[in-house]
Amino acid sequence: MTAARVSIQKEDFDLQKEVAALRAGDARVGAVCSFIGTVRDRNDGSTVASMELEHYPGMTEKAIEAMIDEAHRRFAILGARVIHRVGLLQPQDQIMMVAVTSAHRGESFQACEFLMDYLKTQAPFWKKEQTPEGARWVDARATDDEAMARWGITVSNA
């Protein structure tokens, strides 16, 4: 049985276990690229005490599955796994993971970066930070839209 490509969860994850499951039984894999995002203690000049993430179940998984399908169309990858946490998180907590396998490193690096850029702009998550000034929703950034543009995808989130 193969692991799901997308998990939205409150629980933390173990990168080593996730990569082992992604590689399991596939001798074609010559490269694995992974990215882990963590909650920072500062954003836009303010201290961040915590971050709360919300999503729309079903819609979020479907959107990320479509992103992975697009990565498979663009790059010669063998597998991909995305985990994104929701709920209340603290600085230094792992918030998300992208792992990609391929025969060669170049495809894994590119696909991993593509998926990260896509997730930052297109994944339907809502993030609220707790700061000394009070709670605030995290807005999209123009730099995230610019990152997508280099893949030939025009978005306007900021």
XYZ file of C-alpha atoms in Angstrom:
158
model
C 0.000 0.000 0.000
C 1.401 3.393 -0.931
C 1.203 6.411 1.348
C -1.091 9.292 0.463
C 0.518 12.098 -1.488
C -1.131 14.775 0.676
C -1.766 14.944 4.408
C -3.357 17.845 6.250
C -2.917 17.168 9.944
C -2.553 18.617 13.426
C 0.166 16.121 14.408
C 3.858 16.693 13.828
C 5.718 14.555 11.284
C 9.067 12.787 11.028
C 10.988 13.656 7.839
C 13.086 10.487 7.961
C 10.007 8.252 8.138
C 8.215 10.206 5.415
C 11.159 10.003 3.017
C 11.626 6.298 3.735
C 7.966 5.664 2.890
C 8.231 7.752 -0.297
C 11.314 5.801 -1.474
C 10.131 2.360 -0.338
C 10.445 -0.317 -2.981
C 11.400 2.024 -5.834
C 14.931 1.224 -7.003
C 14.654 3.930 -9.705
C 15.034 6.639 -7.039
C 18.446 8.262 -7.268
C 17.555 11.584 -5.667
C 15.349 12.896 -2.904
C 14.821 16.589 -2.298
C 12.916 17.811 0.712
C 11.886 21.078 2.284
C 10.572 21.680 5.779
C 8.984 24.974 6.728
C 8.965 26.060 10.353
C 7.118 28.744 12.278
C 9.317 31.812 12.771
C 9.297 33.941 15.917
C 9.220 37.175 13.879
C 7.312 38.415 10.845
C 7.082 41.890 9.351
C 9.011 43.372 12.272
C 6.824 41.920 15.029
C 7.369 39.104 17.479
C 5.162 36.110 16.725
C 3.970 34.190 19.789
C 2.012 31.604 17.801
C 0.379 30.907 14.464
C -2.982 29.308 13.844
C -3.723 27.687 10.504
C -7.137 26.919 9.110
C -8.200 25.199 5.915
C -11.285 23.981 4.105
C -11.201 20.160 4.318
C -11.504 18.450 0.978
C -10.824 21.603 -1.034
C -7.295 21.931 0.358
C -6.316 18.333 -0.385
C -7.789 18.566 -3.898
C -5.832 21.760 -4.635
C -2.546 20.226 -3.445
C -3.184 17.000 -5.397
C -3.581 19.166 -8.524
C -0.258 20.870 -7.711
C 1.463 17.497 -7.480
C -0.112 16.419 -10.786
C 1.280 19.583 -12.384
C 4.745 18.852 -10.945
C 4.576 15.374 -12.516
C 3.690 16.958 -15.893
C 6.562 19.449 -15.727
C 9.352 17.336 -14.241
C 10.578 13.743 -14.481
C 9.752 12.914 -10.881
C 8.856 9.528 -9.457
C 6.953 10.579 -6.351
C 5.962 13.497 -4.174
C 4.588 13.936 -0.679
C 3.196 17.107 0.918
C 2.291 17.407 4.580
C 0.816 20.615 5.941
C -0.121 21.116 9.550
C -3.154 23.015 10.794
C -4.198 24.224 14.211
C -2.183 26.175 16.757
C 1.594 26.127 16.234
C 4.473 27.705 18.130
C 7.742 29.216 16.868
C 10.149 26.482 15.730
C 7.319 23.981 15.134
C 7.383 22.230 11.792
C 4.564 23.609 9.691
C 4.923 21.793 6.397
C 7.001 19.401 4.322
C 7.517 18.755 0.634
C 9.517 15.713 -0.480
C 10.143 14.698 -4.085
C 11.896 11.681 -5.600
C 13.413 11.330 -9.048
C 16.171 9.486 -10.835
C 18.426 12.566 -10.824
C 18.870 15.524 -8.468
C 18.002 18.328 -10.889
C 14.425 17.188 -11.373
C 13.932 16.722 -7.615
C 15.295 20.174 -6.801
C 13.156 21.868 -9.445
C 9.969 20.005 -8.565
C 10.430 20.665 -4.852
C 10.918 24.380 -5.458
C 7.975 24.479 -7.869
C 5.708 22.800 -5.314
C 6.834 25.213 -2.581
C 6.138 28.243 -4.771
C 2.768 26.788 -5.752
C 1.861 26.041 -2.128
C 2.720 29.580 -1.006
C 0.392 31.154 -3.568
C -2.331 28.629 -4.353
C -2.932 26.346 -1.371
C -6.103 27.371 0.465
C -4.783 27.949 3.974
C -5.534 30.865 6.260
C -2.852 31.865 8.746
C -3.358 34.036 11.813
C -0.431 35.205 13.924
C -0.561 36.248 17.568
C 1.710 39.258 18.140
C 2.132 41.771 21.002
C -0.083 44.106 18.940
C -2.828 41.465 18.762
C -3.958 38.847 16.253
C -3.447 39.460 12.529
C -4.088 37.467 9.372
C -1.024 36.801 7.224
C -1.410 38.316 3.769
C 0.065 37.038 0.526
C 3.243 38.739 -0.647
C 4.082 40.124 -4.056
C 7.358 38.162 -3.954
C 5.359 34.901 -3.797
C 3.471 35.881 -6.956
C 6.799 36.754 -8.611
C 8.147 33.306 -7.723
C 5.200 31.713 -9.548
C 5.747 33.925 -12.592
C 9.133 32.341 -13.251
C 7.274 29.027 -13.731
C 5.044 30.683 -16.330
C 2.074 30.950 -13.959
C 0.526 34.356 -13.393
C -1.256 34.862 -10.073
C -2.314 37.936 -8.157
C -2.663 37.215 -4.463
C -0.889 40.188 -2.918
